[in-house]
Amino acid sequence: MANRLTPLVAGNWKMNGLRADLAQVAAIRDAVAAGAVAGAEILVCPPATLLAAAAQLCAGTPVAIGGQDCSPDAYGAHTGDISAEMLKDAGASYVIVGHSERRIDHGESDARVAAKAAAALRAGLKVILCVGETEAERTAGQAEARVAAQLEQSLPPEQAAAGRLAVAYEPVWAIGTGVTPSPRDVVAMHGFLRQRLKTLLTDGEVVRLLYGGSVKPGNAAELLRSPDVNGALVGGASLKAAEFLAIAKAVSQH
């Protein structure tokens, strides 16, 4: 990669996974420990019910475990919420914030996403901040404007956090649909995001940019070949160790 950033391949299990599925985590752990994936950081974000067990399975190995969301608050009367401190205590080292499914299903604003990112940094977690446009916004020629606004308004206030921050571009219209943007579209948006990050953050060049949106073993190499694509946020394909590892290998080769 031209900018020499270690690629990050993150699996987002979403609302999937029972205890039996920890076997997939173990398979990923064993393959990475055996050197099957070289030159990339590997992260699995299981549902909260499996996070502590997954962290225990991967303790002392190169595979990191992360949460899928966190509360902006450290503790308190917030039934059903999980704080960043709780994730950290359970063994997480990362958390995803601002995923389009959170923004849409739960009405999360950019300001709330920024507060969650700040809470994660406060707790000592690394952050994957998601941004992305809808199909209607892209068709209307508003993709860059929408993504820029989300990025600027969702960034945590800690300007020194660039080394603990990754940004995932996830075109909403490509998530779970099987439809993917062209490699040219991905290159263009990631190049745009890189320039915006350099403007917004002193160390914007060290923020890893991940692509997310129907990433599969068959399209990973083509989608992720740009120097401004520093890894992938993988959804459904991360549920099976073999598929996830195939994507990780494709990423690490670029």
PDB file of C-alpha atoms in Angstrom:
ATOM      1  CA  MET A   1       0.000   0.000   0.000  1.00  0.00           C
ATOM      2  CA  ALA A   2       1.311   3.371  -0.991  1.00  0.00           C
ATOM      3  CA  ASN A   3       0.712   4.987   2.372  1.00  0.00           C
ATOM      4  CA  ARG A   4       2.090   1.975   4.276  1.00  0.00           C
ATOM      5  CA  LEU A   5      -0.834   1.710   6.678  1.00  0.00           C
ATOM      6  CA  THR A   6      -1.385  -1.785   8.038  1.00  0.00           C
ATOM      7  CA  PRO A   7      -4.708  -2.917   6.570  1.00  0.00           C
ATOM      8  CA  LEU A   8      -7.533  -3.705   8.970  1.00  0.00           C
ATOM      9  CA  VAL A   9     -10.077  -6.413   8.152  1.00  0.00           C
ATOM     10  CA  ALA A  10     -13.049  -6.224  10.501  1.00  0.00           C
ATOM     11  CA  GLY A  11     -15.936  -8.674  10.636  1.00  0.00           C
ATOM     12  CA  ASN A  12     -19.278  -7.275  11.777  1.00  0.00           C
ATOM     13  CA  TRP A  13     -21.542 -10.161  12.763  1.00  0.00           C
ATOM     14  CA  LYS A  14     -24.497  -7.842  13.387  1.00  0.00           C
ATOM     15  CA  MET A  15     -27.423  -9.621  15.130  1.00  0.00           C
ATOM     16  CA  ASN A  16     -26.116 -13.090  14.306  1.00  0.00           C
ATOM     17  CA  GLY A  17     -24.354 -15.767  16.299  1.00  0.00           C
ATOM     18  CA  LEU A  18     -25.002 -18.259  19.078  1.00  0.00           C
ATOM     19  CA  ARG A  19     -22.462 -20.003  21.295  1.00  0.00           C
ATOM     20  CA  ALA A  20     -21.952 -22.734  18.708  1.00  0.00           C
ATOM     21  CA  ASP A  21     -20.729 -20.070  16.281  1.00  0.00           C
ATOM     22  CA  LEU A  22     -17.720 -19.354  18.466  1.00  0.00           C
ATOM     23  CA  ALA A  23     -16.182 -22.216  16.482  1.00  0.00           C
ATOM     24  CA  GLN A  24     -15.870 -19.744  13.609  1.00  0.00           C
ATOM     25  CA  VAL A  25     -13.923 -17.362  15.846  1.00  0.00           C
ATOM     26  CA  ALA A  26     -11.647 -20.198  16.897  1.00  0.00           C
ATOM     27  CA  ALA A  27     -11.061 -21.129  13.256  1.00  0.00           C
ATOM     28  CA  ILE A  28     -10.138 -17.537  12.402  1.00  0.00           C
ATOM     29  CA  ARG A  29      -7.837 -17.385  15.424  1.00  0.00           C
ATOM     30  CA  ASP A  30      -6.069 -20.610  14.509  1.00  0.00           C
ATOM     31  CA  ALA A  31      -5.583 -19.633  10.868  1.00  0.00           C
ATOM     32  CA  VAL A  32      -4.192 -16.204  11.725  1.00  0.00           C
ATOM     33  CA  ALA A  33      -1.925 -17.630  14.421  1.00  0.00           C
ATOM     34  CA  ALA A  34      -0.615 -20.140  11.867  1.00  0.00           C
ATOM     35  CA  GLY A  35       0.323 -17.324   9.498  1.00  0.00           C
ATOM     36  CA  ALA A  36      -2.474 -17.803   6.958  1.00  0.00           C
ATOM     37  CA  VAL A  37      -2.969 -14.027   6.838  1.00  0.00           C
ATOM     38  CA  ALA A  38       0.172 -11.907   6.793  1.00  0.00           C
ATOM     39  CA  GLY A  39       0.402  -8.148   6.954  1.00  0.00           C
ATOM     40  CA  ALA A  40      -3.137  -7.339   8.071  1.00  0.00           C
ATOM     41  CA  GLU A  41      -4.821  -6.692  11.408  1.00  0.00           C
ATOM     42  CA  ILE A  42      -7.813  -8.958  12.010  1.00  0.00           C
ATOM     43  CA  LEU A  43     -10.844  -7.935  14.053  1.00  0.00           C
ATOM     44  CA  VAL A  44     -14.083  -9.789  14.811  1.00  0.00           C
ATOM     45  CA  CYS A  45     -17.105  -7.936  16.216  1.00  0.00           C
ATOM     46  CA  PRO A  46     -19.597 -10.544  17.481  1.00  0.00           C
ATOM     47  CA  PRO A  47     -22.891  -9.754  19.219  1.00  0.00           C
ATOM     48  CA  ALA A  48     -22.544  -8.560  22.798  1.00  0.00           C
ATOM     49  CA  THR A  49     -23.683 -11.937  24.142  1.00  0.00           C
ATOM     50  CA  LEU A  50     -20.567 -13.588  22.682  1.00  0.00           C
ATOM     51  CA  LEU A  51     -18.035 -10.806  23.141  1.00  0.00           C
ATOM     52  CA  ALA A  52     -16.434 -11.949  26.407  1.00  0.00           C
ATOM     53  CA  ALA A  53     -16.220 -15.569  25.267  1.00  0.00           C
ATOM     54  CA  ALA A  54     -14.729 -14.534  21.921  1.00  0.00           C
ATOM     55  CA  ALA A  55     -12.198 -12.312  23.680  1.00  0.00           C
ATOM     56  CA  GLN A  56     -11.205 -15.206  25.912  1.00  0.00           C
ATOM     57  CA  LEU A  57     -10.746 -17.450  22.875  1.00  0.00           C
ATOM     58  CA  CYS A  58      -8.494 -14.881  21.201  1.00  0.00           C
ATOM     59  CA  ALA A  59      -6.536 -13.702  24.250  1.00  0.00           C
ATOM     60  CA  GLY A  60      -2.834 -13.581  23.502  1.00  0.00           C
ATOM     61  CA  THR A  61      -3.357 -14.019  19.744  1.00  0.00           C
ATOM     62  CA  PRO A  62      -3.216 -11.516  16.856  1.00  0.00           C
ATOM     63  CA  VAL A  63      -7.026 -11.530  16.499  1.00  0.00           C
ATOM     64  CA  ALA A  64      -8.771  -8.561  18.131  1.00  0.00           C
ATOM     65  CA  ILE A  65     -12.376  -8.505  19.342  1.00  0.00           C
ATOM     66  CA  GLY A  66     -14.674  -5.503  19.129  1.00  0.00           C
ATOM     67  CA  GLY A  67     -18.168  -4.307  19.971  1.00  0.00           C
ATOM     68  CA  GLN A  68     -20.813  -3.266  17.458  1.00  0.00           C
ATOM     69  CA  ASP A  69     -21.996  -0.171  19.321  1.00  0.00           C
ATOM     70  CA  CYS A  70     -21.673   1.615  22.645  1.00  0.00           C
ATOM     71  CA  SER A  71     -23.500   4.156  24.743  1.00  0.00           C
ATOM     72  CA  PRO A  72     -22.126   7.681  25.050  1.00  0.00           C
ATOM     73  CA  ASP A  73     -22.522   7.289  28.823  1.00  0.00           C
ATOM     74  CA  ALA A  74     -20.119   5.426  31.098  1.00  0.00           C
ATOM     75  CA  TYR A  75     -22.847   4.012  33.375  1.00  0.00           C
ATOM     76  CA  GLY A  76     -26.317   4.763  34.680  1.00  0.00           C
ATOM     77  CA  ALA A  77     -30.028   4.230  34.147  1.00  0.00           C
ATOM     78  CA  HIS A  78     -29.919   3.284  30.472  1.00  0.00           C
ATOM     79  CA  THR A  79     -31.710  -0.045  30.211  1.00  0.00           C
ATOM     80  CA  GLY A  80     -30.373  -2.271  27.459  1.00  0.00           C
ATOM     81  CA  ASP A  81     -27.367  -0.091  26.641  1.00  0.00           C
ATOM     82  CA  ILE A  82     -23.728  -1.122  26.924  1.00  0.00           C
ATOM     83  CA  SER A  83     -21.016   1.368  27.794  1.00  0.00           C
ATOM     84  CA  ALA A  84     -17.600   1.521  26.185  1.00  0.00           C
ATOM     85  CA  GLU A  85     -16.119   0.742  29.586  1.00  0.00           C
ATOM     86  CA  MET A  86     -18.168  -2.456  29.728  1.00  0.00           C
ATOM     87  CA  LEU A  87     -16.934  -3.483  26.292  1.00  0.00           C
ATOM     88  CA  LYS A  88     -13.367  -2.828  27.351  1.00  0.00           C
ATOM     89  CA  ASP A  89     -13.893  -4.846  30.536  1.00  0.00           C
ATOM     90  CA  ALA A  90     -15.286  -7.755  28.502  1.00  0.00           C
ATOM     91  CA  GLY A  91     -12.135  -7.857  26.377  1.00  0.00           C
ATOM     92  CA  ALA A  92     -12.945  -5.599  23.434  1.00  0.00           C
ATOM     93  CA  SER A  93     -10.281  -3.372  21.920  1.00  0.00           C
ATOM     94  CA  TYR A  94     -12.472  -1.783  19.206  1.00  0.00           C
ATOM     95  CA  VAL A  95     -16.026  -0.604  18.727  1.00  0.00           C
ATOM     96  CA  ILE A  96     -18.037   0.269  15.631  1.00  0.00           C
ATOM     97  CA  VAL A  97     -20.041   3.506  15.812  1.00  0.00           C
ATOM     98  CA  GLY A  98     -22.390   5.155  13.347  1.00  0.00           C
ATOM     99  CA  HIS A  99     -23.194   2.087  11.264  1.00  0.00           C
ATOM    100  CA  SER A 100     -25.994   2.900   8.833  1.00  0.00           C
ATOM    101  CA  GLU A 101     -28.214   0.295  10.472  1.00  0.00           C
ATOM    102  CA  ARG A 102     -27.846   2.140  13.789  1.00  0.00           C
ATOM    103  CA  ARG A 103     -28.394   5.506  12.132  1.00  0.00           C
ATOM    104  CA  ILE A 104     -31.516   4.289  10.305  1.00  0.00           C
ATOM    105  CA  ASP A 105     -33.050   1.738  12.704  1.00  0.00           C
ATOM    106  CA  HIS A 106     -32.400   3.793  15.842  1.00  0.00           C
ATOM    107  CA  GLY A 107     -32.482   7.320  14.450  1.00  0.00           C
ATOM    108  CA  GLU A 108     -28.929   8.100  15.541  1.00  0.00           C
ATOM    109  CA  SER A 109     -27.775  11.608  14.693  1.00  0.00           C
ATOM    110  CA  ASP A 110     -24.245  12.599  13.774  1.00  0.00           C
ATOM    111  CA  ALA A 111     -23.960  14.307  17.161  1.00  0.00           C
ATOM    112  CA  ARG A 112     -24.861  11.101  18.986  1.00  0.00           C
ATOM    113  CA  VAL A 113     -22.379   9.132  16.897  1.00  0.00           C
ATOM    114  CA  ALA A 114     -19.683  11.670  17.765  1.00  0.00           C
ATOM    115  CA  ALA A 115     -20.540  11.283  21.463  1.00  0.00           C
ATOM    116  CA  LYS A 116     -20.251   7.508  21.177  1.00  0.00           C
ATOM    117  CA  ALA A 117     -16.876   7.812  19.449  1.00  0.00           C
ATOM    118  CA  ALA A 118     -15.674  10.128  22.202  1.00  0.00           C
ATOM    119  CA  ALA A 119     -16.901   7.665  24.845  1.00  0.00           C
ATOM    120  CA  ALA A 120     -15.013   4.830  23.161  1.00  0.00           C
ATOM    121  CA  LEU A 121     -11.788   6.825  23.138  1.00  0.00           C
ATOM    122  CA  ARG A 122     -12.364   7.757  26.775  1.00  0.00           C
ATOM    123  CA  ALA A 123     -12.562   4.056  27.649  1.00  0.00           C
ATOM    124  CA  GLY A 124      -9.382   3.227  25.755  1.00  0.00           C
ATOM    125  CA  LEU A 125     -11.030   1.594  22.751  1.00  0.00           C
ATOM    126  CA  LYS A 126     -10.213   2.141  19.092  1.00  0.00           C
ATOM    127  CA  VAL A 127     -13.058   3.375  16.909  1.00  0.00           C
ATOM    128  CA  ILE A 128     -14.424   2.384  13.509  1.00  0.00           C
ATOM    129  CA  LEU A 129     -16.606   5.308  12.418  1.00  0.00           C
ATOM    130  CA  CYS A 130     -19.044   4.522   9.595  1.00  0.00           C
ATOM    131  CA  VAL A 131     -20.232   6.941   6.928  1.00  0.00           C
ATOM    132  CA  GLY A 132     -22.127   6.403   3.697  1.00  0.00           C
ATOM    133  CA  GLU A 133     -24.811   7.667   1.359  1.00  0.00           C
ATOM    134  CA  THR A 134     -28.172   6.229   0.296  1.00  0.00           C
ATOM    135  CA  GLU A 135     -29.022   5.301  -3.272  1.00  0.00           C
ATOM    136  CA  ALA A 136     -31.240   8.374  -3.579  1.00  0.00           C
ATOM    137  CA  GLU A 137     -28.406  10.640  -2.431  1.00  0.00           C
ATOM    138  CA  ARG A 138     -25.978   9.090  -4.916  1.00  0.00           C
ATOM    139  CA  THR A 139     -28.480   9.327  -7.772  1.00  0.00           C
ATOM    140  CA  ALA A 140     -29.029  12.999  -6.934  1.00  0.00           C
ATOM    141  CA  GLY A 141     -25.275  13.670  -7.097  1.00  0.00           C
ATOM    142  CA  GLN A 142     -25.091  14.276  -3.336  1.00  0.00           C
ATOM    143  CA  ALA A 143     -22.880  11.345  -2.327  1.00  0.00           C
ATOM    144  CA  GLU A 144     -19.747  13.351  -1.541  1.00  0.00           C
ATOM    145  CA  ALA A 145     -21.655  16.112   0.226  1.00  0.00           C
ATOM    146  CA  ARG A 146     -23.540  13.622   2.387  1.00  0.00           C
ATOM    147  CA  VAL A 147     -20.457  11.641   3.307  1.00  0.00           C
ATOM    148  CA  ALA A 148     -18.463  14.793   4.041  1.00  0.00           C
ATOM    149  CA  ALA A 149     -21.197  16.107   6.351  1.00  0.00           C
ATOM    150  CA  GLN A 150     -21.416  12.787   8.214  1.00  0.00           C
ATOM    151  CA  LEU A 151     -17.659  12.647   8.611  1.00  0.00           C
ATOM    152  CA  GLU A 152     -17.270  16.186   9.886  1.00  0.00           C
ATOM    153  CA  GLN A 153     -20.189  16.012  12.303  1.00  0.00           C
ATOM    154  CA  SER A 154     -19.519  12.464  13.576  1.00  0.00           C
ATOM    155  CA  LEU A 155     -15.829  12.856  14.397  1.00  0.00           C
ATOM    156  CA  PRO A 156     -15.084  12.857  18.123  1.00  0.00           C
ATOM    157  CA  PRO A 157     -13.808  16.149  19.529  1.00  0.00           C
ATOM    158  CA  GLU A 158     -10.425  14.686  20.451  1.00  0.00           C
ATOM    159  CA  GLN A 159      -8.311  15.852  17.539  1.00  0.00           C
ATOM    160  CA  ALA A 160      -5.360  13.762  18.704  1.00  0.00           C
ATOM    161  CA  ALA A 161      -7.303  10.548  18.188  1.00  0.00           C
ATOM    162  CA  ALA A 162      -6.335   9.885  14.557  1.00  0.00           C
ATOM    163  CA  GLY A 163      -4.116   6.921  15.464  1.00  0.00           C
ATOM    164  CA  ARG A 164      -7.047   5.252  17.240  1.00  0.00           C
ATOM    165  CA  LEU A 165      -9.592   5.960  14.527  1.00  0.00           C
ATOM    166  CA  ALA A 166     -10.605   4.139  11.353  1.00  0.00           C
ATOM    167  CA  VAL A 167     -13.318   5.373   8.989  1.00  0.00           C
ATOM    168  CA  ALA A 168     -15.474   2.860   7.128  1.00  0.00           C
ATOM    169  CA  TYR A 169     -17.159   3.949   3.920  1.00  0.00           C
ATOM    170  CA  GLU A 170     -20.303   1.885   3.556  1.00  0.00           C
ATOM    171  CA  PRO A 171     -22.611   2.891   0.714  1.00  0.00           C
ATOM    172  CA  VAL A 172     -25.994   2.221   2.289  1.00  0.00           C
ATOM    173  CA  TRP A 173     -27.416   0.921  -0.984  1.00  0.00           C
ATOM    174  CA  ALA A 174     -24.745  -1.825  -1.125  1.00  0.00           C
ATOM    175  CA  ILE A 175     -25.136  -3.237   2.396  1.00  0.00           C
ATOM    176  CA  GLY A 176     -26.621  -6.701   2.360  1.00  0.00           C
ATOM    177  CA  THR A 177     -27.978  -6.247  -1.175  1.00  0.00           C
ATOM    178  CA  GLY A 178     -25.284  -8.025  -3.146  1.00  0.00           C
ATOM    179  CA  VAL A 179     -24.897  -4.849  -5.202  1.00  0.00           C
ATOM    180  CA  THR A 180     -21.465  -3.230  -5.073  1.00  0.00           C
ATOM    181  CA  PRO A 181     -20.118   0.047  -6.423  1.00  0.00           C
ATOM    182  CA  SER A 182     -17.528  -0.140  -9.151  1.00  0.00           C
ATOM    183  CA  PRO A 183     -13.864  -0.119  -8.117  1.00  0.00           C
ATOM    184  CA  ARG A 184     -13.688   3.319  -9.743  1.00  0.00           C
ATOM    185  CA  ASP A 185     -16.460   4.578  -7.426  1.00  0.00           C
ATOM    186  CA  VAL A 186     -14.675   3.153  -4.379  1.00  0.00           C
ATOM    187  CA  VAL A 187     -11.359   4.739  -5.384  1.00  0.00           C
ATOM    188  CA  ALA A 188     -13.038   8.100  -5.938  1.00  0.00           C
ATOM    189  CA  MET A 189     -14.870   8.155  -2.596  1.00  0.00           C
ATOM    190  CA  HIS A 190     -11.880   6.948  -0.593  1.00  0.00           C
ATOM    191  CA  GLY A 191      -9.662   9.552  -2.237  1.00  0.00           C
ATOM    192  CA  PHE A 192     -12.234  12.194  -1.348  1.00  0.00           C
ATOM    193  CA  LEU A 193     -12.401  10.968   2.261  1.00  0.00           C
ATOM    194  CA  ARG A 194      -8.613  10.991   2.566  1.00  0.00           C
ATOM    195  CA  GLN A 195      -8.472  14.629   1.532  1.00  0.00           C
ATOM    196  CA  ARG A 196     -11.256  15.544   3.955  1.00  0.00           C
ATOM    197  CA  LEU A 197      -9.489  13.749   6.805  1.00  0.00           C
ATOM    198  CA  LYS A 198      -6.264  15.599   6.083  1.00  0.00           C
ATOM    199  CA  THR A 199      -8.225  18.833   6.344  1.00  0.00           C
ATOM    200  CA  LEU A 200     -10.100  17.884   9.514  1.00  0.00           C
ATOM    201  CA  LEU A 201      -7.346  16.132  11.489  1.00  0.00           C
ATOM    202  CA  THR A 202      -3.697  16.985  11.995  1.00  0.00           C
ATOM    203  CA  ASP A 203      -2.799  13.336  11.433  1.00  0.00           C
ATOM    204  CA  GLY A 204      -5.538  12.543   8.942  1.00  0.00           C
ATOM    205  CA  GLU A 205      -3.150  10.586   6.752  1.00  0.00           C
ATOM    206  CA  VAL A 206      -2.813   7.843   9.408  1.00  0.00           C
ATOM    207  CA  VAL A 207      -6.563   7.167   9.680  1.00  0.00           C
ATOM    208  CA  ARG A 208      -7.297   3.862   8.000  1.00  0.00           C
ATOM    209  CA  LEU A 209     -10.102   3.947   5.443  1.00  0.00           C
ATOM    210  CA  LEU A 210     -12.107   0.737   5.234  1.00  0.00           C
ATOM    211  CA  TYR A 211     -14.547  -0.220   2.521  1.00  0.00           C
ATOM    212  CA  GLY A 212     -17.793  -1.883   3.593  1.00  0.00           C
ATOM    213  CA  GLY A 213     -20.703  -2.941   1.435  1.00  0.00           C
ATOM    214  CA  SER A 214     -21.223  -6.491   0.163  1.00  0.00           C
ATOM    215  CA  VAL A 215     -17.537  -7.397   0.337  1.00  0.00           C
ATOM    216  CA  LYS A 216     -17.037 -11.026  -0.669  1.00  0.00           C
ATOM    217  CA  PRO A 217     -14.049 -13.260  -1.469  1.00  0.00           C
ATOM    218  CA  GLY A 218     -14.813 -12.880  -5.173  1.00  0.00           C
ATOM    219  CA  ASN A 219     -14.725  -9.074  -5.283  1.00  0.00           C
ATOM    220  CA  ALA A 220     -12.367  -8.183  -2.434  1.00  0.00           C
ATOM    221  CA  ALA A 221      -9.152  -8.011  -4.441  1.00  0.00           C
ATOM    222  CA  GLU A 222     -10.646  -5.721  -7.083  1.00  0.00           C
ATOM    223  CA  LEU A 223     -12.437  -3.430  -4.630  1.00  0.00           C
ATOM    224  CA  LEU A 224      -9.528  -3.083  -2.227  1.00  0.00           C
ATOM    225  CA  ARG A 225      -6.590  -2.442  -4.559  1.00  0.00           C
ATOM    226  CA  SER A 226      -6.538   1.355  -4.173  1.00  0.00           C
ATOM    227  CA  PRO A 227      -3.818   2.852  -1.921  1.00  0.00           C
ATOM    228  CA  ASP A 228      -6.571   4.773  -0.100  1.00  0.00           C
ATOM    229  CA  VAL A 229      -8.454   1.572   0.772  1.00  0.00           C
ATOM    230  CA  ASN A 230      -6.792   0.353   3.961  1.00  0.00           C
ATOM    231  CA  GLY A 231      -8.975  -2.638   4.672  1.00  0.00           C
ATOM    232  CA  ALA A 232     -12.578  -3.778   4.831  1.00  0.00           C
ATOM    233  CA  LEU A 233     -15.592  -3.835   7.125  1.00  0.00           C
ATOM    234  CA  VAL A 234     -17.178  -7.179   6.263  1.00  0.00           C
ATOM    235  CA  GLY A 235     -20.780  -8.076   7.049  1.00  0.00           C
ATOM    236  CA  GLY A 236     -22.385 -11.382   6.096  1.00  0.00           C
ATOM    237  CA  ALA A 237     -19.200 -12.913   4.723  1.00  0.00           C
ATOM    238  CA  SER A 238     -17.580 -12.611   8.161  1.00  0.00           C
ATOM    239  CA  LEU A 239     -19.913 -15.206   9.653  1.00  0.00           C
ATOM    240  CA  LYS A 240     -17.990 -18.047   8.027  1.00  0.00           C
ATOM    241  CA  ALA A 241     -14.306 -18.308   8.831  1.00  0.00           C
ATOM    242  CA  ALA A 242     -13.346 -19.533   5.348  1.00  0.00           C
ATOM    243  CA  GLU A 243     -14.999 -16.585   3.578  1.00  0.00           C
ATOM    244  CA  PHE A 244     -13.679 -14.030   6.030  1.00  0.00           C
ATOM    245  CA  LEU A 245     -10.136 -15.389   5.802  1.00  0.00           C
ATOM    246  CA  ALA A 246     -10.290 -15.339   2.002  1.00  0.00           C
ATOM    247  CA  ILE A 247     -11.157 -11.640   2.122  1.00  0.00           C
ATOM    248  CA  ALA A 248      -8.402 -10.993   4.669  1.00  0.00           C
ATOM    249  CA  LYS A 249      -5.853 -12.673   2.410  1.00  0.00           C
ATOM    250  CA  ALA A 250      -6.999 -10.558  -0.544  1.00  0.00           C
ATOM    251  CA  VAL A 251      -6.680  -7.393   1.512  1.00  0.00           C
ATOM    252  CA  SER A 252      -3.235  -8.238   2.874  1.00  0.00           C
ATOM    253  CA  GLN A 253      -1.887  -8.770  -0.636  1.00  0.00           C
ATOM    254  CA  HIS A 254      -2.512  -5.139  -1.622  1.00  0.00           C
TER     255      HIS A 254
END
